XYZ file of C-alpha atoms in Angstrom:
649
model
C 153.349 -27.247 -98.857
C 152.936 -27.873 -102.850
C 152.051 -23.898 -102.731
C 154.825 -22.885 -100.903
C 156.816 -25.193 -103.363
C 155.979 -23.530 -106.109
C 156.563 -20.080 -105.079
C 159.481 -20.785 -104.339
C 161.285 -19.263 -107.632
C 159.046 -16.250 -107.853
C 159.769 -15.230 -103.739
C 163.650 -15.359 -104.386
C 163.035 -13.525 -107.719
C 161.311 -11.203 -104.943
C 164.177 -11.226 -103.373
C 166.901 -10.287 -105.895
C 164.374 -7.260 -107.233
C 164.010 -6.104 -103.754
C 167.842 -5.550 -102.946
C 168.291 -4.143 -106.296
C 165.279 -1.533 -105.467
C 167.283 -0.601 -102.505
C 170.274 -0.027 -103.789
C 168.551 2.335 -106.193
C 166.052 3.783 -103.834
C 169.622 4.261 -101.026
C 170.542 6.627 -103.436
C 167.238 8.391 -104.356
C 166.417 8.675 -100.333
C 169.846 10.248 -99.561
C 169.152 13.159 -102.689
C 166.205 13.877 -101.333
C 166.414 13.532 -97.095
C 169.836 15.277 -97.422
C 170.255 17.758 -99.954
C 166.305 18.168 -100.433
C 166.672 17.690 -104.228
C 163.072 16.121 -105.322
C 165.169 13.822 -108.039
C 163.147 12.933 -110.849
C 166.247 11.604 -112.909
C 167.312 9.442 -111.131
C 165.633 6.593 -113.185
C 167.982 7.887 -115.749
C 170.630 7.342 -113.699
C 170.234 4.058 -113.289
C 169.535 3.643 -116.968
C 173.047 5.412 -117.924
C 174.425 2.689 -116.108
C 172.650 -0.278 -116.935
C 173.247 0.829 -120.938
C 176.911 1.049 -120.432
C 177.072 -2.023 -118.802
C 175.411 -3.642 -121.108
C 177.540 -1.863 -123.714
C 180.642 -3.354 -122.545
C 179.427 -6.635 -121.484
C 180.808 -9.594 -123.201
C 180.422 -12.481 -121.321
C 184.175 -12.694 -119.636
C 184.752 -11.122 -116.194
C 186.775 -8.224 -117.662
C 183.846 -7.020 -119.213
C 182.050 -7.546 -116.186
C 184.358 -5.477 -113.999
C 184.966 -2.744 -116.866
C 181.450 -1.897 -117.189
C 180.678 -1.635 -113.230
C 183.355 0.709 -113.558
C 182.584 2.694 -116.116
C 178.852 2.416 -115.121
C 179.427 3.799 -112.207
C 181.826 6.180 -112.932
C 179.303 8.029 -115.760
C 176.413 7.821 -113.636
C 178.027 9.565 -110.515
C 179.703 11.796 -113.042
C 176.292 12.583 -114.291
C 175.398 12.888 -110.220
C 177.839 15.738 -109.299
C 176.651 17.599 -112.324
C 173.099 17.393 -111.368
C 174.168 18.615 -107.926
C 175.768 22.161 -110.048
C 172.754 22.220 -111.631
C 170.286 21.949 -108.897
C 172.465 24.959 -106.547
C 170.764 27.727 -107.653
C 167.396 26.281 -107.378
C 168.225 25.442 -103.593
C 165.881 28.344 -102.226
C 163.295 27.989 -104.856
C 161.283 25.274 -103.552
C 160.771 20.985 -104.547
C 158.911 22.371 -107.644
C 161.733 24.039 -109.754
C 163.546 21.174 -108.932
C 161.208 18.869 -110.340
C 161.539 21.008 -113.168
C 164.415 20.902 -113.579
C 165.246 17.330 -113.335
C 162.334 15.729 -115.416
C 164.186 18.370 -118.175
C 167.223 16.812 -117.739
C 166.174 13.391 -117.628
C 164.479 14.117 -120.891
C 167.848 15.059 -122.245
C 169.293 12.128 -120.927
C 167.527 9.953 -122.366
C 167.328 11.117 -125.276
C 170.960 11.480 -125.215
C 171.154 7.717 -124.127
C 168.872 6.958 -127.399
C 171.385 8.305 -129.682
C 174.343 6.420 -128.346
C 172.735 3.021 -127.455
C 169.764 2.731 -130.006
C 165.944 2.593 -128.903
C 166.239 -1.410 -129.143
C 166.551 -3.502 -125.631
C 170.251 -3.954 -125.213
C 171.101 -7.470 -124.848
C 173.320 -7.953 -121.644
C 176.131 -10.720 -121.360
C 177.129 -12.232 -118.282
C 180.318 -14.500 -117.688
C 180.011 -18.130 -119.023
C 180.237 -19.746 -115.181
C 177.297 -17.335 -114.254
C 174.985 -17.636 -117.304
C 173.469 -20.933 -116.235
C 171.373 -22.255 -113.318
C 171.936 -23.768 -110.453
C 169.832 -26.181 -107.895
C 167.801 -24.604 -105.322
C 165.730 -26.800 -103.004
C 164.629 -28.811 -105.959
C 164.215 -26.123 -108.212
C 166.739 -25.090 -111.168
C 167.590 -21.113 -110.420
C 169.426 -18.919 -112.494
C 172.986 -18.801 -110.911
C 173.739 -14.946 -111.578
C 170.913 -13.584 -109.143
C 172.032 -15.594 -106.359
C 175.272 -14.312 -107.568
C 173.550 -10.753 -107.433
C 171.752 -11.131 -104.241
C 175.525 -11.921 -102.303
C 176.751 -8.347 -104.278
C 173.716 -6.822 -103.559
C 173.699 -7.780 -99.935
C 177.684 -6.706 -100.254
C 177.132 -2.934 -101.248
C 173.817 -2.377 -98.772
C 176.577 -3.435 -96.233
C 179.337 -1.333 -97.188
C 176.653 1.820 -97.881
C 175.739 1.322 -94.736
C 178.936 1.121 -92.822
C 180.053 4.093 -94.484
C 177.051 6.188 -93.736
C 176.913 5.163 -90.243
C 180.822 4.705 -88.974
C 183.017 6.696 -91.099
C 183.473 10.615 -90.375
C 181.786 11.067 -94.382
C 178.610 9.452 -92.658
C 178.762 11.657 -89.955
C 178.880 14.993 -92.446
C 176.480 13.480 -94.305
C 173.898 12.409 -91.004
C 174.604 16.125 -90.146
C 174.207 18.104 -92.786
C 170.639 16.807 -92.502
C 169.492 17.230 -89.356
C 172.090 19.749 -88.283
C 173.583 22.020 -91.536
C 174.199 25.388 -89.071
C 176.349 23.347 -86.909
C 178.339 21.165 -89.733
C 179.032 24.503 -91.488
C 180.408 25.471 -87.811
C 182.781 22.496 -88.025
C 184.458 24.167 -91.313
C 182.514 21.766 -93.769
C 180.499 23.407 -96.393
C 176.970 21.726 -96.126
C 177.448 22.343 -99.985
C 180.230 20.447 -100.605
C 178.276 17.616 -98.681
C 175.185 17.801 -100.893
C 177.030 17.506 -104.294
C 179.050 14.589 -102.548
C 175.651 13.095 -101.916
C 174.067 13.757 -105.193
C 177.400 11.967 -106.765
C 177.454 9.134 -104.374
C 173.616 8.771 -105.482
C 174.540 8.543 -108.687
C 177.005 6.034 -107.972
C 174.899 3.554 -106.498
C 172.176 4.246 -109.100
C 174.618 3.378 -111.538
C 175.881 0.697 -109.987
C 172.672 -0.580 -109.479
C 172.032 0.049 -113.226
C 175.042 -2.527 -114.176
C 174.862 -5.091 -111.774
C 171.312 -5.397 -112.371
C 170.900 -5.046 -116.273
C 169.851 -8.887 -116.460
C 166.894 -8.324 -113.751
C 165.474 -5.143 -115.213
C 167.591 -4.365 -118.932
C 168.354 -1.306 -120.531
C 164.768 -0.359 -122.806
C 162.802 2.571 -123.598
C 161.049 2.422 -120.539
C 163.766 1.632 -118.142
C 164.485 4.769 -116.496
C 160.358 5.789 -115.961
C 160.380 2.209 -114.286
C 162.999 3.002 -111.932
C 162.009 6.171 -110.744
C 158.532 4.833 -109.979
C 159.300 1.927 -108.114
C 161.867 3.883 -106.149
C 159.277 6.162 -105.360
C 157.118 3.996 -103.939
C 160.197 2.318 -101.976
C 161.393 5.636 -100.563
C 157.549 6.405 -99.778
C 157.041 3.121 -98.039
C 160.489 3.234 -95.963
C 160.854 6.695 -95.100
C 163.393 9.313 -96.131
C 165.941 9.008 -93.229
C 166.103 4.787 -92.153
C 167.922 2.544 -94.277
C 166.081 -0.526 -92.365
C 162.743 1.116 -93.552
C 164.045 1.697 -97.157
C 165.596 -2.096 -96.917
C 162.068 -3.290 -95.974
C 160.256 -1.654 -98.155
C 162.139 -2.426 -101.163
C 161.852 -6.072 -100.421
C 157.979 -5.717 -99.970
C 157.955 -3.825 -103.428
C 160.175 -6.863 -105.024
C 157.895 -9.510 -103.537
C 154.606 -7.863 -105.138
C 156.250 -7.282 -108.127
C 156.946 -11.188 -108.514
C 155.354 -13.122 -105.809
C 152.385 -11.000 -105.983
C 151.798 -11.071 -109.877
C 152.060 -15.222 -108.930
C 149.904 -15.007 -106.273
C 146.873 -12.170 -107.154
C 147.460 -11.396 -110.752
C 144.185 -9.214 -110.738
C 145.362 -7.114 -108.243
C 148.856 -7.052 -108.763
C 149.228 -4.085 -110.729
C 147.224 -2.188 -108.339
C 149.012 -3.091 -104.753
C 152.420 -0.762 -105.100
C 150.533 2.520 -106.031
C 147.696 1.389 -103.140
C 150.280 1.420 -100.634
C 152.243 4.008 -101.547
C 149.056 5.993 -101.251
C 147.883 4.268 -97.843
C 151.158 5.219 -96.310
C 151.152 8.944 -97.446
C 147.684 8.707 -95.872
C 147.811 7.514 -92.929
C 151.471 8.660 -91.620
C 151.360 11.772 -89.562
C 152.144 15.063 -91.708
C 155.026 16.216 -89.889
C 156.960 12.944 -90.648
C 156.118 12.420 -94.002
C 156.527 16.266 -95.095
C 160.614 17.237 -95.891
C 162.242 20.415 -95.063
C 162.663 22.805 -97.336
C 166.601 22.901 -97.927
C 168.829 25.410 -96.343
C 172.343 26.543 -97.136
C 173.626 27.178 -93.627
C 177.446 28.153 -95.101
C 175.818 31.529 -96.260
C 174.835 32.191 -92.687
C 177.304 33.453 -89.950
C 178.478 30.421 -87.467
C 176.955 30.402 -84.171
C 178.489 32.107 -81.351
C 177.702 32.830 -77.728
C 176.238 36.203 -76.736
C 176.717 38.077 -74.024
C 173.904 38.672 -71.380
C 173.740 42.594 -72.864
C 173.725 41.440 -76.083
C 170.658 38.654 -75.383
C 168.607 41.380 -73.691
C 169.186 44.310 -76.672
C 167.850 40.861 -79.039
C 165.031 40.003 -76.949
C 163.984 43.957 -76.931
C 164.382 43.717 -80.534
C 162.770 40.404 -81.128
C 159.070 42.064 -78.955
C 159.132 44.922 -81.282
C 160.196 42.892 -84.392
C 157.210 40.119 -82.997
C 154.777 42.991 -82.304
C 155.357 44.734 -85.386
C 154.850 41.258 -87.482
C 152.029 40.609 -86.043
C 150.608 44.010 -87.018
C 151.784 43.334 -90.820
C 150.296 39.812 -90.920
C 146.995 40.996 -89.775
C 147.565 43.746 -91.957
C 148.230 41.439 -95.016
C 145.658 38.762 -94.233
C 142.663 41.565 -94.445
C 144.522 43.058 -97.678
C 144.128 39.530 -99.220
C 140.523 39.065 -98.183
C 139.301 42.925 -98.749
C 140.760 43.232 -102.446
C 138.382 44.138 -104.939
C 140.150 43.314 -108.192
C 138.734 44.823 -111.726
C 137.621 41.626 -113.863
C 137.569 42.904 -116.973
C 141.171 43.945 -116.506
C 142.103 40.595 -115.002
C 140.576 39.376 -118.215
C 143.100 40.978 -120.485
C 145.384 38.540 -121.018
C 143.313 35.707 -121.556
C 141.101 37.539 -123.743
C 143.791 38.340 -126.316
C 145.256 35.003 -125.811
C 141.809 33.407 -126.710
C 141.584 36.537 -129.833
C 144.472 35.039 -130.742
C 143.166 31.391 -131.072
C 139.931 31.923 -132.443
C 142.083 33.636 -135.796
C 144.055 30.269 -135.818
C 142.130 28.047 -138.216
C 142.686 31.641 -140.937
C 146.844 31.527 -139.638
C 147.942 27.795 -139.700
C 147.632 24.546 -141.518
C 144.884 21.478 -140.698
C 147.668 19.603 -138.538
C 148.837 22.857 -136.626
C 145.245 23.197 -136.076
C 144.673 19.905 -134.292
C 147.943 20.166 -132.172
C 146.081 23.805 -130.900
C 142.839 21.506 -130.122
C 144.604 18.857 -127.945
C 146.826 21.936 -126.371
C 143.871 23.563 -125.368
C 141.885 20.334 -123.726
C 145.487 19.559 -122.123
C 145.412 23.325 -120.870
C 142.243 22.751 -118.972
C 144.553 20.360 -116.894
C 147.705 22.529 -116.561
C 144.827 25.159 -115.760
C 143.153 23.054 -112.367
C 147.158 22.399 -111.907
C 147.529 26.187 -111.673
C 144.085 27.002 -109.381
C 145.720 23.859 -106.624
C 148.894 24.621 -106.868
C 149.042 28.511 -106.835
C 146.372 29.498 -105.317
C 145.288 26.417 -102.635
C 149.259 25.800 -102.136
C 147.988 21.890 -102.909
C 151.343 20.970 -105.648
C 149.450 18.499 -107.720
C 151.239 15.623 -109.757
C 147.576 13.570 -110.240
C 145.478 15.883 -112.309
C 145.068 12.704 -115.344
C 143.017 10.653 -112.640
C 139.694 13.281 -113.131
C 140.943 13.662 -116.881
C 141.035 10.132 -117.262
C 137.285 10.227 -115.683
C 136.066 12.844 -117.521
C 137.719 11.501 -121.049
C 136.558 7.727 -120.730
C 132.741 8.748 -119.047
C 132.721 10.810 -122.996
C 133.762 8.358 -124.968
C 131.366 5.381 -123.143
C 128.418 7.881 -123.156
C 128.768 8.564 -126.976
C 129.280 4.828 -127.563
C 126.170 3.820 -125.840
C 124.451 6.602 -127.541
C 122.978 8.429 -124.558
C 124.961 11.315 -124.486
C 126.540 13.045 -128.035
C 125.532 16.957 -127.491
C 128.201 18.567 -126.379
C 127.079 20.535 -123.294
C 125.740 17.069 -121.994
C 128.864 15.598 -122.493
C 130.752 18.224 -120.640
C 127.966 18.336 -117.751
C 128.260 14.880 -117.592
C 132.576 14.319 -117.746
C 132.440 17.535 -115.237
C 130.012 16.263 -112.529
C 132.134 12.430 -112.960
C 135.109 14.181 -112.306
C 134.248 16.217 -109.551
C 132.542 13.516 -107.941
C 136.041 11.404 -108.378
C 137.596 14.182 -106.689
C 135.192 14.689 -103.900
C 135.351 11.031 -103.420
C 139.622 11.472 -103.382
C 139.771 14.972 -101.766
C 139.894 13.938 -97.961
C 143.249 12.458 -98.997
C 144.670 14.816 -100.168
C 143.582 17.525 -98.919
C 144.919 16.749 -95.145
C 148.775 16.926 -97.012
C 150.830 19.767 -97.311
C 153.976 19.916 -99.874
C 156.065 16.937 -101.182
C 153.197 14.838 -99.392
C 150.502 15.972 -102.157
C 152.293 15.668 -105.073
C 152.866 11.717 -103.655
C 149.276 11.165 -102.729
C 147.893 12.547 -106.498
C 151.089 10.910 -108.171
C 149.557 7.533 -106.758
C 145.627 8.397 -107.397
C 146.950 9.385 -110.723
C 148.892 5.953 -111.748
C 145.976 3.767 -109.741
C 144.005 5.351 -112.349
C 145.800 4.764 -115.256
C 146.147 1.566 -114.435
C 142.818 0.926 -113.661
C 141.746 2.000 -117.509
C 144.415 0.014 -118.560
C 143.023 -3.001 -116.749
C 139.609 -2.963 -117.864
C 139.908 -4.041 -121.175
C 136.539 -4.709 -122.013
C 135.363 -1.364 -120.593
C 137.754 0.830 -121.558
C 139.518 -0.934 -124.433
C 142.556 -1.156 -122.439
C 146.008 -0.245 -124.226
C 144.466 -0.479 -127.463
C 142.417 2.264 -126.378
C 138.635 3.550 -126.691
C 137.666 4.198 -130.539
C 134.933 4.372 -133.210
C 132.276 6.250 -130.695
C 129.861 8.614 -132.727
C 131.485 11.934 -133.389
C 130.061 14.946 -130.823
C 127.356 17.385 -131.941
C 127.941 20.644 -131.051
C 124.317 21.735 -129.753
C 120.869 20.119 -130.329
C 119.651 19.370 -133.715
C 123.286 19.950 -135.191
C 125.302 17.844 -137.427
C 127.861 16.153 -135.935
C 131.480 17.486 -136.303
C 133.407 16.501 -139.266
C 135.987 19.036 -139.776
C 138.953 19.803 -137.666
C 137.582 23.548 -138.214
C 134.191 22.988 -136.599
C 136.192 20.473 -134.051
C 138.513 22.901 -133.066
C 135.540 26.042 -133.136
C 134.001 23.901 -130.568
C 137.026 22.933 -128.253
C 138.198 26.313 -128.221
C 134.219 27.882 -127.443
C 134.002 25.099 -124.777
C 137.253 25.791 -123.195
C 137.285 29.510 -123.875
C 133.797 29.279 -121.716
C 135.145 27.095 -118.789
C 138.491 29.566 -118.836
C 136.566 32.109 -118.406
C 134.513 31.519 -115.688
C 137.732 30.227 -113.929
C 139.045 33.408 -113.875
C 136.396 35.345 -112.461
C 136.131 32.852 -109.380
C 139.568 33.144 -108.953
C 139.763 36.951 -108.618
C 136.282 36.866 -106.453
C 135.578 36.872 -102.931
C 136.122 32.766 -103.045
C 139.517 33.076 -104.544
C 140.494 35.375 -102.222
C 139.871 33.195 -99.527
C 141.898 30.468 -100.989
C 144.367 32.854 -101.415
C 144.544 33.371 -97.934
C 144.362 30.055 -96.803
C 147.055 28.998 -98.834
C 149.336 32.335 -97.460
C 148.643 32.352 -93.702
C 146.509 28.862 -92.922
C 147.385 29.054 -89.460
C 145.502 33.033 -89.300
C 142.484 31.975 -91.226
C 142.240 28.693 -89.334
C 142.890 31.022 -85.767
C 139.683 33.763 -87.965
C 137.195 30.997 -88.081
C 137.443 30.197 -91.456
C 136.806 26.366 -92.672
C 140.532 26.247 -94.340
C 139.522 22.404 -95.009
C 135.983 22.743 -96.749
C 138.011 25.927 -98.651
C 140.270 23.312 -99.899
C 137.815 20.530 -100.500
C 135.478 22.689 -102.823
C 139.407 23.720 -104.600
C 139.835 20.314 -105.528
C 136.827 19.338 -106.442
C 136.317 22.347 -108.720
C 139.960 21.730 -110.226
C 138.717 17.999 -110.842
C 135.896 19.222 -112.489
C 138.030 21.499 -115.127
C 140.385 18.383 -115.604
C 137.600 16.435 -116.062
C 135.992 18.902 -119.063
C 139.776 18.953 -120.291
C 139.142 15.218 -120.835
C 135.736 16.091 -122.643
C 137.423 18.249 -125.594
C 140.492 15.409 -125.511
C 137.848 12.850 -126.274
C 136.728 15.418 -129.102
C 139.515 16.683 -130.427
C 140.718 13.229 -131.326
C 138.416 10.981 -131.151
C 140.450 8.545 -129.934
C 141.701 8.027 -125.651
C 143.805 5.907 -124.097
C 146.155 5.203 -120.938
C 149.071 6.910 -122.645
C 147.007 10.057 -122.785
C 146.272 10.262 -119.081
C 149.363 8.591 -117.592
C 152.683 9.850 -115.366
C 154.194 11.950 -118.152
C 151.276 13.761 -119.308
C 150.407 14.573 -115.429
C 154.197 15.693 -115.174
C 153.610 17.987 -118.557
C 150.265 20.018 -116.843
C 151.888 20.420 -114.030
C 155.310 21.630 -115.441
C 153.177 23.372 -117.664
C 151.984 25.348 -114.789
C 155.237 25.645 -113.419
C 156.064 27.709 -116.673
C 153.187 29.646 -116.972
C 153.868 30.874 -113.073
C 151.420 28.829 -111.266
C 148.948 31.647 -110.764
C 148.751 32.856 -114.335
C 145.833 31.108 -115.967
C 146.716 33.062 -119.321
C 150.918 31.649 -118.447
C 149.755 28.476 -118.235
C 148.046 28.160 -121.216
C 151.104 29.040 -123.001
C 153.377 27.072 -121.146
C 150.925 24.268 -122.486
C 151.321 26.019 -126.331
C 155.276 25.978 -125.426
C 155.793 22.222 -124.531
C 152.946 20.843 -127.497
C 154.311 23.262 -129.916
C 157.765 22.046 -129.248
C 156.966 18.038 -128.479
C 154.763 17.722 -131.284
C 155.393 20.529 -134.142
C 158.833 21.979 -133.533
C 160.551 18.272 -133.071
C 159.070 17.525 -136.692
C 162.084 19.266 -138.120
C 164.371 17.198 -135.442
C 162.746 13.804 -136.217
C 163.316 11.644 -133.034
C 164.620 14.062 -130.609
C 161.281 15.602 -129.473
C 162.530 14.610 -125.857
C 165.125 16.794 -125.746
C 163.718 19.764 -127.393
C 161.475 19.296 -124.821
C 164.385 18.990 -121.708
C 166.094 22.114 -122.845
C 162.626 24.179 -123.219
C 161.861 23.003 -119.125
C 165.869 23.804 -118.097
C 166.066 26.935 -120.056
C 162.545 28.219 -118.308
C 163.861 27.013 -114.977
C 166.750 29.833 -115.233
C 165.380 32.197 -117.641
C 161.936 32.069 -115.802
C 162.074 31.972 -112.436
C 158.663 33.446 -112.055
C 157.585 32.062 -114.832
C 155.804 33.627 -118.046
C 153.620 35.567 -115.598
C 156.622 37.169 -114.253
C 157.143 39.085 -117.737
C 153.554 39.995 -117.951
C 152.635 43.747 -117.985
C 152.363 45.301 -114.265
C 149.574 45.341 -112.640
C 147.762 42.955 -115.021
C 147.285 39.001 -114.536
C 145.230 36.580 -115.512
């Protein structure tokens, strides 16, 4: 009983974090179940409100009610246009989209830093709620009970509205039914930017009401979007109950839990998240790709001539697919591609960077370094992605591996020769992703990039954790610098650093390409094009993938190598969410089957993060959100879509 006493304060804390996850996460699970858009701004969202709440709080009830207005008001503004901004992208796929959004929550925030500081914003609450009030012996603060009612209040009214109003009805059906609402004279459309506003709304909401739980900061909007992640993971895309649940199970770990298991706290959400993904069947946890039934003709009923001319039609039409499928699926597995001429590109490319150190300045030099051991991660993005159809967002968990296994092994002293270090980060890495691989693996789509989002932040976290292994946040430092080859002095130069990194990398690159346009990337070619076919041939489709990932962990897990070399110098912050968002964005740019694109997709966001924003002090961030919108619309096959014809790389 004196346990239960005293957790008391920390499971109603639970409680109050819970219902403001759902409100978020409503909104977030609506975007996405309904108008397919994979939102990853809606943490700003939340964080446009919460700072213009806080803005115009002043501790009187006015102030109160004026910034839930306004709160809500900008944040659903800043909905609808996210909705005009996401409509051409509809047919494009989740990973445009992600694009797209992580630009423009770059810009927002960034746009939020300039009007509201990069300081906490303080938040004040009316006088009669700014105190604390009895609860079963224990002294509470008054304004989340206060929250919990409102809280409570707009789940209610969300819900009624989505369930018994003729807007919930468009809305229910322009998910599961968009040919038949658009048959009703209502633009599925018009429904998709009403949900993308009213997602923005309750984000926003959210963002004011619960400013005092979680405040405006720096890191308020990455926050968000995680933990409504893992909410809308947990609960399901299309049940409120399951979202409700979920959201209170996140808000209980996040305060009971830390209580309770502090050790294991920060690993349960990601666990989960990760252990649902797993173990729920594919075809529920998998999303539709999104449709824009208005552009089709409405259904009507044919008469018995016409079905018998359309079933005549659909034989020959079946027959004569059939014939091209086979016919494609032996084109993909008999090409015999030129190497040297798939070469090319990346040839010049590296031409081009081993003239560098005689073309730029000592700090230019170093960015080129960290772009290229950051590029061997874009790169294992770009073999998953493009060519085993496996959309990675994890790709810093084997870079972590392979980044921390160099830096321990030079500290202990057993391993500063460079090929040992990358034999040894390499064969770490892979083994991490042989060890991961059945997970993922098994997943197709939105589904992967879930599973490696969580592998990747269980990860980071891990390194984080294990302070006197790792060096925690402080990072891992003062290891002996790497010696090139046997016998040689150690590096000591950012010339003979970066001559290495780029031989290294230049080396792996290489040899990436030529399996890729071999026999065994032809093969994952084809799995990744007609599955079902190679599957229905014989062909182990799962081993194909197995040895993809592992190899891709393996390249990550060099990339981690030169990191560790080029800087001398890791930590969490170079192997967490954002930098896994960057590679794979990265690859996005490059065209996801360009190895040559996506190393200068990766030259394109460093250059423009870290070199160009030097002229822009403090708004690197949205340098960096135009560059990803711009290439979104500009790009739409990325840079390998300009690339001479007939050559890729």
């Amino acid at each position: 009983m004196e346990l239960l006493d005293a957790q008391l304060v920390p499971a109603v804390d639970g409680v109050a974090y819970g219902l403001l996850l759902f409100v978020v996460s409503a909104g977030l699970s609506l975007a996405f179940g309904t108008a397919g858009v994979l939102n990853l701004a809606h943490g700003t969202l939340y964080a446009i409100g919460a700072a213009t709440g806080a803005e115009l709080s002043d501790g009187t009830w006015g102030g109160l009610l004026l910034g839930l207005l306004a709160g809500t008001a900008a944040a659903g503004g800043a909905g609808a246009l996210l909705a005009v901004a996401a409509e051409p992208l509809a047919r494009r796929g989740h990973l445009a989209q992600a694009l797209l959004t992580f630009g423009l929550a770059l810009i927002g925030g960034n746009l939020l830093t300039a009007v509201f500081g990069s300081d906490e914003l303080p938040v004040r609450v009316p006088g009669a709620l700014d105190t604390s009030v009895s609860l079963l012996g224990h002294r509470y603060p008054a304004y989340r009970l206060v929250f919990i009612v409102m809280a409570v209040l707009l789940a209610a009214f969300g819900t009624w509205v989505l369930t018994r109003t003729r807007a919930g009805a468009a809305v229910r059906a322009a998910a599961d039914d968009p040919q038949m609402l658009a048959a009703t004279g209502i633009s599925p459309r018009l429904v998709h930017t009403g949900v993308l506003m009213a997602a923005g709304a309750l984000a926003g909401a959210a963002g004011v009401l619960g400013a005092p739980i979680i405040g405006p900061g720096p890191s308020t909007a990455e926050n968000v979007l995680m933990l409504s992640l893992v909410v809308v993971v947990l609960g399901g895309l299309r049940s409120l109950w399951g979202t409700f649940l979920a959201a209170i199970a996140v808000g209980e770990v996040q305060t009971l839990g830390v209580s309770l298991a502090p050790d294991l706290a920060p690993y349960l959400l990601m666990a989960a998240m990760a252990g649902a993904l797993i173990l729920r069947p594919q075809r529920a946890a998998a999303a539709p790709e999104p449709t824009h039934p208005e552009q089709t003709p409405a259904r009507r009923t044919p008469s018995a001539a016409t079905k018998a001319t359309k079933a005549t039609k659909a034989t020959k039409a079946t027959k004569a697919t059939k014939d091209r499928s086979g016919a494609s699926l032996s084109r993909i597995l008999d090409r015999t591609p030129t190497p040297v001429r798939r070469l090319t590109p990346l040839a010049l490319l590296l031409a081009l960077l081993a003239a560098a150190p005689w073309i730029v300045d000592a700090y230019t030099l170093s960015l080129a370094g960290y772009a290229l051991a950051l590029g061997l991660v874009a790169v294992s993005s770009t073999v998953l992605t493009g060519y085993a159809g496996l959309p990675v967002l994890g790709q810093t968990a084997p870079f972590a591996v392979g980044a921390y296994v160099t830096a321990i092994a030079a500290d202990e002293g057993f391993a500063t020769v460079g090929p040992v270090q990358l034999a040894l980060a390499g064969a770490a890495a892979a083994l991490f992703a042989l060890i991961t691989g059945p997970a993922v693996i098994r997943a197709r789509g939105v589904t992967v990039l879930m599973i490696t989002l969580a592998i990747g932040e269980l990860t980071r976290t891990a390194v984080a954790q294990m302070t006197s292994v790792t060096g925690g946040t402080d990072g891992f430092f003062g290891f002996p610098a790497t010696r090139p080859l046997w016998g040689a002095e150690a590096l000591s130069d950012e010339v003979g650093t970066y001559h290495y990194v780029l031989t290294a990398a230049a080396a792996v690159l290489i040899t990436t390409v030529l399996v890729l346009r071999s026999r065994a990337g032809q093969l994952l070619t084809g799995a990744r094009s007609a599955e079902a076919r190679m599957r229905a041939s014989g062909h182990p489709v799962s081993r194909y993938l197995l040895l993809a990932y592992i190899g891709g962990g393996a390249l990550a897990g060099v990339g981690g190598s030169l990191l560790v070399v080029a800087q001398q110098y890791v930590s969490p912050a170079d192997v967490g969410f954002e930098i896994a968002a960057l590679a794979m964005l990265a690859a996005v740019i490059g065209g996801t089957t360009s190895v040559a694109g996506t190393l200068l997709g990766v030259a394109l966001i460093v250059g423009t993060r870290d070199w160009l924003a030097g002229a822009w002090p403090g708004h690197g961030p949205l340098l960096l959100g135009v560059l990803f919108v711009l290439s979104v619309y500009v790009l739409p096959r990325g840079l390998a879509g300009i690339r001479m014809p007939g050559v890729t790389a």
